[in-house]
């Protein structure tokens, strides 16, 4: 027991001086993280998703993964969990948890695939379809607020760039929310 305490104590670090902190901040990074486009996209995407998610959660009591699935099913109709994961770029475990919660809430149903019994088809229930229709105006309202600082031309340019990025990354495998 005493030996374990000595090992833990030897792993503790000495306090860092103010001079050492200042010196560590003066080290030039290998690249400017804030100017690194993948980092910028990740931060902006998280901020937008959290803002929209908070508005939807406050009004409809759904978390981000749940409303993402609800919106995807509202647009595309019935899908397998893998198709949902690909369309939302969420990992399969997160999709599974969220789709089960949607089922528990009576917003969706799950049926085994007739073609492959290992696959489950997720479908919006009538209440889920109504919630999808009710969510759309709120999502657009939040998006309008988020992009209010952009001119009409900037919005068009951003839309064009985003469509290109969306297309160029369509074959990337979903890795969940672990972004750059």
PDB file of C-alpha atoms in Angstrom:
ATOM      1  CA  UNK A   1       0.000   0.000   0.000  1.00  0.00           C
ATOM      2  CA  UNK A   2       2.799   2.408   0.947  1.00  0.00           C
ATOM      3  CA  UNK A   3       4.656   1.470  -2.240  1.00  0.00           C
ATOM      4  CA  UNK A   4       1.634   2.439  -4.392  1.00  0.00           C
ATOM      5  CA  UNK A   5       1.469   5.815  -2.656  1.00  0.00           C
ATOM      6  CA  UNK A   6       5.169   6.425  -3.378  1.00  0.00           C
ATOM      7  CA  UNK A   7       4.622   5.581  -7.060  1.00  0.00           C
ATOM      8  CA  UNK A   8       1.696   8.012  -7.312  1.00  0.00           C
ATOM      9  CA  UNK A   9       3.706  10.709  -5.564  1.00  0.00           C
ATOM     10  CA  UNK A  10       6.645  10.213  -7.922  1.00  0.00           C
ATOM     11  CA  UNK A  11       4.312  10.720 -10.918  1.00  0.00           C
ATOM     12  CA  UNK A  12       3.102  14.085  -9.644  1.00  0.00           C
ATOM     13  CA  UNK A  13       4.582  17.020 -11.451  1.00  0.00           C
ATOM     14  CA  UNK A  14       6.254  19.931  -9.811  1.00  0.00           C
ATOM     15  CA  UNK A  15       4.343  23.219  -9.939  1.00  0.00           C
ATOM     16  CA  UNK A  16       4.918  25.204 -13.122  1.00  0.00           C
ATOM     17  CA  UNK A  17       6.350  28.685 -12.699  1.00  0.00           C
ATOM     18  CA  UNK A  18       4.834  31.748 -14.365  1.00  0.00           C
ATOM     19  CA  UNK A  19       8.043  32.086 -16.406  1.00  0.00           C
ATOM     20  CA  UNK A  20       7.689  28.522 -17.694  1.00  0.00           C
ATOM     21  CA  UNK A  21       4.052  29.187 -18.635  1.00  0.00           C
ATOM     22  CA  UNK A  22       5.028  32.355 -20.525  1.00  0.00           C
ATOM     23  CA  UNK A  23       7.835  30.508 -22.294  1.00  0.00           C
ATOM     24  CA  UNK A  24       5.497  27.688 -23.355  1.00  0.00           C
ATOM     25  CA  UNK A  25       3.107  30.230 -24.867  1.00  0.00           C
ATOM     26  CA  UNK A  26       5.947  31.776 -26.864  1.00  0.00           C
ATOM     27  CA  UNK A  27       6.712  28.499 -28.659  1.00  0.00           C
ATOM     28  CA  UNK A  28       5.753  28.848 -32.300  1.00  0.00           C
ATOM     29  CA  UNK A  29       3.321  26.094 -33.326  1.00  0.00           C
ATOM     30  CA  UNK A  30       4.067  23.949 -36.376  1.00  0.00           C
ATOM     31  CA  UNK A  31       1.081  25.646 -38.017  1.00  0.00           C
ATOM     32  CA  UNK A  32      -1.585  28.147 -37.098  1.00  0.00           C
ATOM     33  CA  UNK A  33      -4.468  26.011 -35.835  1.00  0.00           C
ATOM     34  CA  UNK A  34      -7.000  28.856 -36.030  1.00  0.00           C
ATOM     35  CA  UNK A  35      -6.100  29.368 -39.709  1.00  0.00           C
ATOM     36  CA  UNK A  36      -6.297  25.623 -40.479  1.00  0.00           C
ATOM     37  CA  UNK A  37      -9.462  25.252 -42.553  1.00  0.00           C
ATOM     38  CA  UNK A  38     -10.486  21.776 -41.275  1.00  0.00           C
ATOM     39  CA  UNK A  39     -10.269  23.099 -37.709  1.00  0.00           C
ATOM     40  CA  UNK A  40     -12.311  26.184 -38.628  1.00  0.00           C
ATOM     41  CA  UNK A  41     -14.970  24.061 -40.336  1.00  0.00           C
ATOM     42  CA  UNK A  42     -15.166  21.751 -37.331  1.00  0.00           C
ATOM     43  CA  UNK A  43     -15.569  24.612 -34.863  1.00  0.00           C
ATOM     44  CA  UNK A  44     -18.185  26.389 -36.977  1.00  0.00           C
ATOM     45  CA  UNK A  45     -20.076  23.116 -37.598  1.00  0.00           C
ATOM     46  CA  UNK A  46     -20.120  22.361 -33.870  1.00  0.00           C
ATOM     47  CA  UNK A  47     -21.311  25.866 -33.011  1.00  0.00           C
ATOM     48  CA  UNK A  48     -24.074  25.760 -35.622  1.00  0.00           C
ATOM     49  CA  UNK A  49     -25.145  22.249 -34.647  1.00  0.00           C
ATOM     50  CA  UNK A  50     -25.179  23.130 -30.955  1.00  0.00           C
ATOM     51  CA  UNK A  51     -27.162  26.326 -31.579  1.00  0.00           C
ATOM     52  CA  UNK A  52     -29.758  24.576 -33.723  1.00  0.00           C
ATOM     53  CA  UNK A  53     -29.724  21.616 -31.339  1.00  0.00           C
ATOM     54  CA  UNK A  54     -30.328  23.827 -28.316  1.00  0.00           C
ATOM     55  CA  UNK A  55     -33.292  25.527 -29.993  1.00  0.00           C
ATOM     56  CA  UNK A  56     -34.781  22.181 -31.008  1.00  0.00           C
ATOM     57  CA  UNK A  57     -34.057  20.616 -27.625  1.00  0.00           C
ATOM     58  CA  UNK A  58     -35.704  23.525 -25.808  1.00  0.00           C
ATOM     59  CA  UNK A  59     -38.832  23.309 -27.945  1.00  0.00           C
ATOM     60  CA  UNK A  60     -39.095  19.612 -28.843  1.00  0.00           C
ATOM     61  CA  UNK A  61     -36.970  17.820 -26.185  1.00  0.00           C
ATOM     62  CA  UNK A  62     -34.723  16.117 -28.753  1.00  0.00           C
ATOM     63  CA  UNK A  63     -30.945  15.893 -28.609  1.00  0.00           C
ATOM     64  CA  UNK A  64     -28.734  16.608 -31.642  1.00  0.00           C
ATOM     65  CA  UNK A  65     -28.393  12.973 -32.836  1.00  0.00           C
ATOM     66  CA  UNK A  66     -32.149  12.449 -32.558  1.00  0.00           C
ATOM     67  CA  UNK A  67     -33.145  15.541 -34.507  1.00  0.00           C
ATOM     68  CA  UNK A  68     -30.503  14.796 -37.150  1.00  0.00           C
ATOM     69  CA  UNK A  69     -32.004  11.342 -37.680  1.00  0.00           C
ATOM     70  CA  UNK A  70     -35.540  12.734 -37.641  1.00  0.00           C
ATOM     71  CA  UNK A  71     -34.653  15.293 -40.320  1.00  0.00           C
ATOM     72  CA  UNK A  72     -32.841  12.718 -42.483  1.00  0.00           C
ATOM     73  CA  UNK A  73     -35.786  10.312 -42.267  1.00  0.00           C
ATOM     74  CA  UNK A  74     -38.171  13.192 -42.999  1.00  0.00           C
ATOM     75  CA  UNK A  75     -36.262  14.017 -46.153  1.00  0.00           C
ATOM     76  CA  UNK A  76     -35.297  10.560 -47.439  1.00  0.00           C
ATOM     77  CA  UNK A  77     -37.937   8.263 -45.958  1.00  0.00           C
ATOM     78  CA  UNK A  78     -37.144   4.871 -44.425  1.00  0.00           C
ATOM     79  CA  UNK A  79     -33.440   4.048 -44.102  1.00  0.00           C
ATOM     80  CA  UNK A  80     -31.159   1.459 -42.544  1.00  0.00           C
ATOM     81  CA  UNK A  81     -28.956   2.450 -39.614  1.00  0.00           C
ATOM     82  CA  UNK A  82     -25.913   2.367 -41.901  1.00  0.00           C
ATOM     83  CA  UNK A  83     -27.601   4.704 -44.401  1.00  0.00           C
ATOM     84  CA  UNK A  84     -28.486   7.060 -41.542  1.00  0.00           C
ATOM     85  CA  UNK A  85     -24.879   6.964 -40.308  1.00  0.00           C
ATOM     86  CA  UNK A  86     -23.610   7.841 -43.774  1.00  0.00           C
ATOM     87  CA  UNK A  87     -26.091  10.666 -44.341  1.00  0.00           C
ATOM     88  CA  UNK A  88     -25.465  12.218 -40.925  1.00  0.00           C
ATOM     89  CA  UNK A  89     -21.744  11.373 -40.536  1.00  0.00           C
ATOM     90  CA  UNK A  90     -22.523   9.934 -37.110  1.00  0.00           C
ATOM     91  CA  UNK A  91     -21.016   6.681 -35.900  1.00  0.00           C
ATOM     92  CA  UNK A  92     -23.229   3.587 -35.870  1.00  0.00           C
ATOM     93  CA  UNK A  93     -23.344   3.369 -32.068  1.00  0.00           C
ATOM     94  CA  UNK A  94     -24.645   6.924 -31.766  1.00  0.00           C
ATOM     95  CA  UNK A  95     -27.200   6.266 -34.514  1.00  0.00           C
ATOM     96  CA  UNK A  96     -28.336   3.115 -32.724  1.00  0.00           C
ATOM     97  CA  UNK A  97     -28.852   4.908 -29.395  1.00  0.00           C
ATOM     98  CA  UNK A  98     -30.687   7.816 -31.021  1.00  0.00           C
ATOM     99  CA  UNK A  99     -32.934   5.649 -33.200  1.00  0.00           C
ATOM    100  CA  UNK A 100     -33.921   3.583 -30.145  1.00  0.00           C
ATOM    101  CA  UNK A 101     -34.797   6.761 -28.260  1.00  0.00           C
ATOM    102  CA  UNK A 102     -36.925   7.928 -31.217  1.00  0.00           C
ATOM    103  CA  UNK A 103     -38.724   4.571 -31.099  1.00  0.00           C
ATOM    104  CA  UNK A 104     -39.198   4.872 -27.314  1.00  0.00           C
ATOM    105  CA  UNK A 105     -40.685   8.345 -27.841  1.00  0.00           C
ATOM    106  CA  UNK A 106     -43.103   7.009 -30.456  1.00  0.00           C
ATOM    107  CA  UNK A 107     -41.526   9.134 -33.197  1.00  0.00           C
ATOM    108  CA  UNK A 108     -40.095   6.253 -35.247  1.00  0.00           C
ATOM    109  CA  UNK A 109     -40.434   2.539 -35.786  1.00  0.00           C
ATOM    110  CA  UNK A 110     -37.909  -0.185 -36.591  1.00  0.00           C
ATOM    111  CA  UNK A 111     -38.597  -3.219 -38.727  1.00  0.00           C
ATOM    112  CA  UNK A 112     -36.250  -5.979 -39.900  1.00  0.00           C
ATOM    113  CA  UNK A 113     -35.369  -5.700 -43.576  1.00  0.00           C
ATOM    114  CA  UNK A 114     -37.194  -8.180 -45.802  1.00  0.00           C
ATOM    115  CA  UNK A 115     -34.007  -8.565 -47.871  1.00  0.00           C
ATOM    116  CA  UNK A 116     -31.548  -8.999 -45.006  1.00  0.00           C
ATOM    117  CA  UNK A 117     -32.868  -9.821 -41.516  1.00  0.00           C
ATOM    118  CA  UNK A 118     -29.634  -8.484 -39.985  1.00  0.00           C
ATOM    119  CA  UNK A 119     -30.556  -4.975 -41.120  1.00  0.00           C
ATOM    120  CA  UNK A 120     -33.157  -2.830 -39.447  1.00  0.00           C
ATOM    121  CA  UNK A 121     -35.208  -0.279 -41.365  1.00  0.00           C
ATOM    122  CA  UNK A 122     -36.028   2.909 -39.447  1.00  0.00           C
ATOM    123  CA  UNK A 123     -39.211   4.754 -40.416  1.00  0.00           C
ATOM    124  CA  UNK A 124     -40.823   7.880 -39.017  1.00  0.00           C
ATOM    125  CA  UNK A 125     -44.131   7.328 -37.253  1.00  0.00           C
ATOM    126  CA  UNK A 126     -46.997   9.770 -37.887  1.00  0.00           C
ATOM    127  CA  UNK A 127     -45.974  11.796 -34.811  1.00  0.00           C
ATOM    128  CA  UNK A 128     -42.374  11.887 -36.071  1.00  0.00           C
ATOM    129  CA  UNK A 129     -43.480  13.149 -39.498  1.00  0.00           C
ATOM    130  CA  UNK A 130     -45.513  15.909 -37.817  1.00  0.00           C
ATOM    131  CA  UNK A 131     -42.581  16.837 -35.598  1.00  0.00           C
ATOM    132  CA  UNK A 132     -40.370  17.005 -38.709  1.00  0.00           C
ATOM    133  CA  UNK A 133     -42.795  19.480 -40.285  1.00  0.00           C
ATOM    134  CA  UNK A 134     -42.956  21.489 -37.036  1.00  0.00           C
ATOM    135  CA  UNK A 135     -39.154  21.605 -36.675  1.00  0.00           C
ATOM    136  CA  UNK A 136     -38.416  22.954 -40.150  1.00  0.00           C
ATOM    137  CA  UNK A 137     -39.484  26.578 -39.539  1.00  0.00           C
ATOM    138  CA  UNK A 138     -37.535  26.734 -36.274  1.00  0.00           C
ATOM    139  CA  UNK A 139     -34.398  25.328 -37.919  1.00  0.00           C
ATOM    140  CA  UNK A 140     -34.680  27.899 -40.729  1.00  0.00           C
ATOM    141  CA  UNK A 141     -35.223  30.703 -38.208  1.00  0.00           C
ATOM    142  CA  UNK A 142     -32.086  29.725 -36.281  1.00  0.00           C
ATOM    143  CA  UNK A 143     -30.093  29.397 -39.528  1.00  0.00           C
ATOM    144  CA  UNK A 144     -31.230  32.865 -40.610  1.00  0.00           C
ATOM    145  CA  UNK A 145     -29.969  34.285 -37.295  1.00  0.00           C
ATOM    146  CA  UNK A 146     -26.668  32.420 -37.621  1.00  0.00           C
ATOM    147  CA  UNK A 147     -25.995  33.752 -41.114  1.00  0.00           C
ATOM    148  CA  UNK A 148     -27.413  37.233 -40.626  1.00  0.00           C
ATOM    149  CA  UNK A 149     -23.905  38.710 -40.726  1.00  0.00           C
ATOM    150  CA  UNK A 150     -23.358  37.503 -44.291  1.00  0.00           C
ATOM    151  CA  UNK A 151     -24.352  39.442 -47.370  1.00  0.00           C
ATOM    152  CA  UNK A 152     -26.557  37.789 -49.979  1.00  0.00           C
ATOM    153  CA  UNK A 153     -23.491  37.281 -52.173  1.00  0.00           C
ATOM    154  CA  UNK A 154     -21.543  35.716 -49.320  1.00  0.00           C
ATOM    155  CA  UNK A 155     -24.421  33.335 -48.621  1.00  0.00           C
ATOM    156  CA  UNK A 156     -24.478  32.291 -52.281  1.00  0.00           C
ATOM    157  CA  UNK A 157     -20.694  31.826 -52.300  1.00  0.00           C
ATOM    158  CA  UNK A 158     -20.776  29.876 -49.041  1.00  0.00           C
ATOM    159  CA  UNK A 159     -23.565  27.668 -50.392  1.00  0.00           C
ATOM    160  CA  UNK A 160     -21.532  26.965 -53.519  1.00  0.00           C
ATOM    161  CA  UNK A 161     -18.396  26.102 -51.549  1.00  0.00           C
ATOM    162  CA  UNK A 162     -20.366  23.920 -49.122  1.00  0.00           C
ATOM    163  CA  UNK A 163     -21.983  21.964 -51.977  1.00  0.00           C
ATOM    164  CA  UNK A 164     -18.522  21.300 -53.420  1.00  0.00           C
ATOM    165  CA  UNK A 165     -17.147  20.219 -50.039  1.00  0.00           C
ATOM    166  CA  UNK A 166     -20.213  18.082 -49.398  1.00  0.00           C
ATOM    167  CA  UNK A 167     -19.743  16.328 -52.747  1.00  0.00           C
ATOM    168  CA  UNK A 168     -15.983  15.904 -52.335  1.00  0.00           C
ATOM    169  CA  UNK A 169     -16.386  14.329 -48.887  1.00  0.00           C
ATOM    170  CA  UNK A 170     -19.409  12.135 -49.692  1.00  0.00           C
ATOM    171  CA  UNK A 171     -17.302   8.963 -49.726  1.00  0.00           C
ATOM    172  CA  UNK A 172     -15.567   9.674 -46.411  1.00  0.00           C
ATOM    173  CA  UNK A 173     -16.487   7.141 -43.744  1.00  0.00           C
ATOM    174  CA  UNK A 174     -18.423   8.441 -40.755  1.00  0.00           C
ATOM    175  CA  UNK A 175     -16.149   8.656 -37.722  1.00  0.00           C
ATOM    176  CA  UNK A 176     -18.564  10.193 -35.269  1.00  0.00           C
ATOM    177  CA  UNK A 177     -18.023  13.563 -33.694  1.00  0.00           C
ATOM    178  CA  UNK A 178     -14.269  13.208 -33.321  1.00  0.00           C
ATOM    179  CA  UNK A 179     -13.302  15.973 -35.713  1.00  0.00           C
ATOM    180  CA  UNK A 180     -10.066  17.888 -36.180  1.00  0.00           C
TER     181      UNK A 180
END
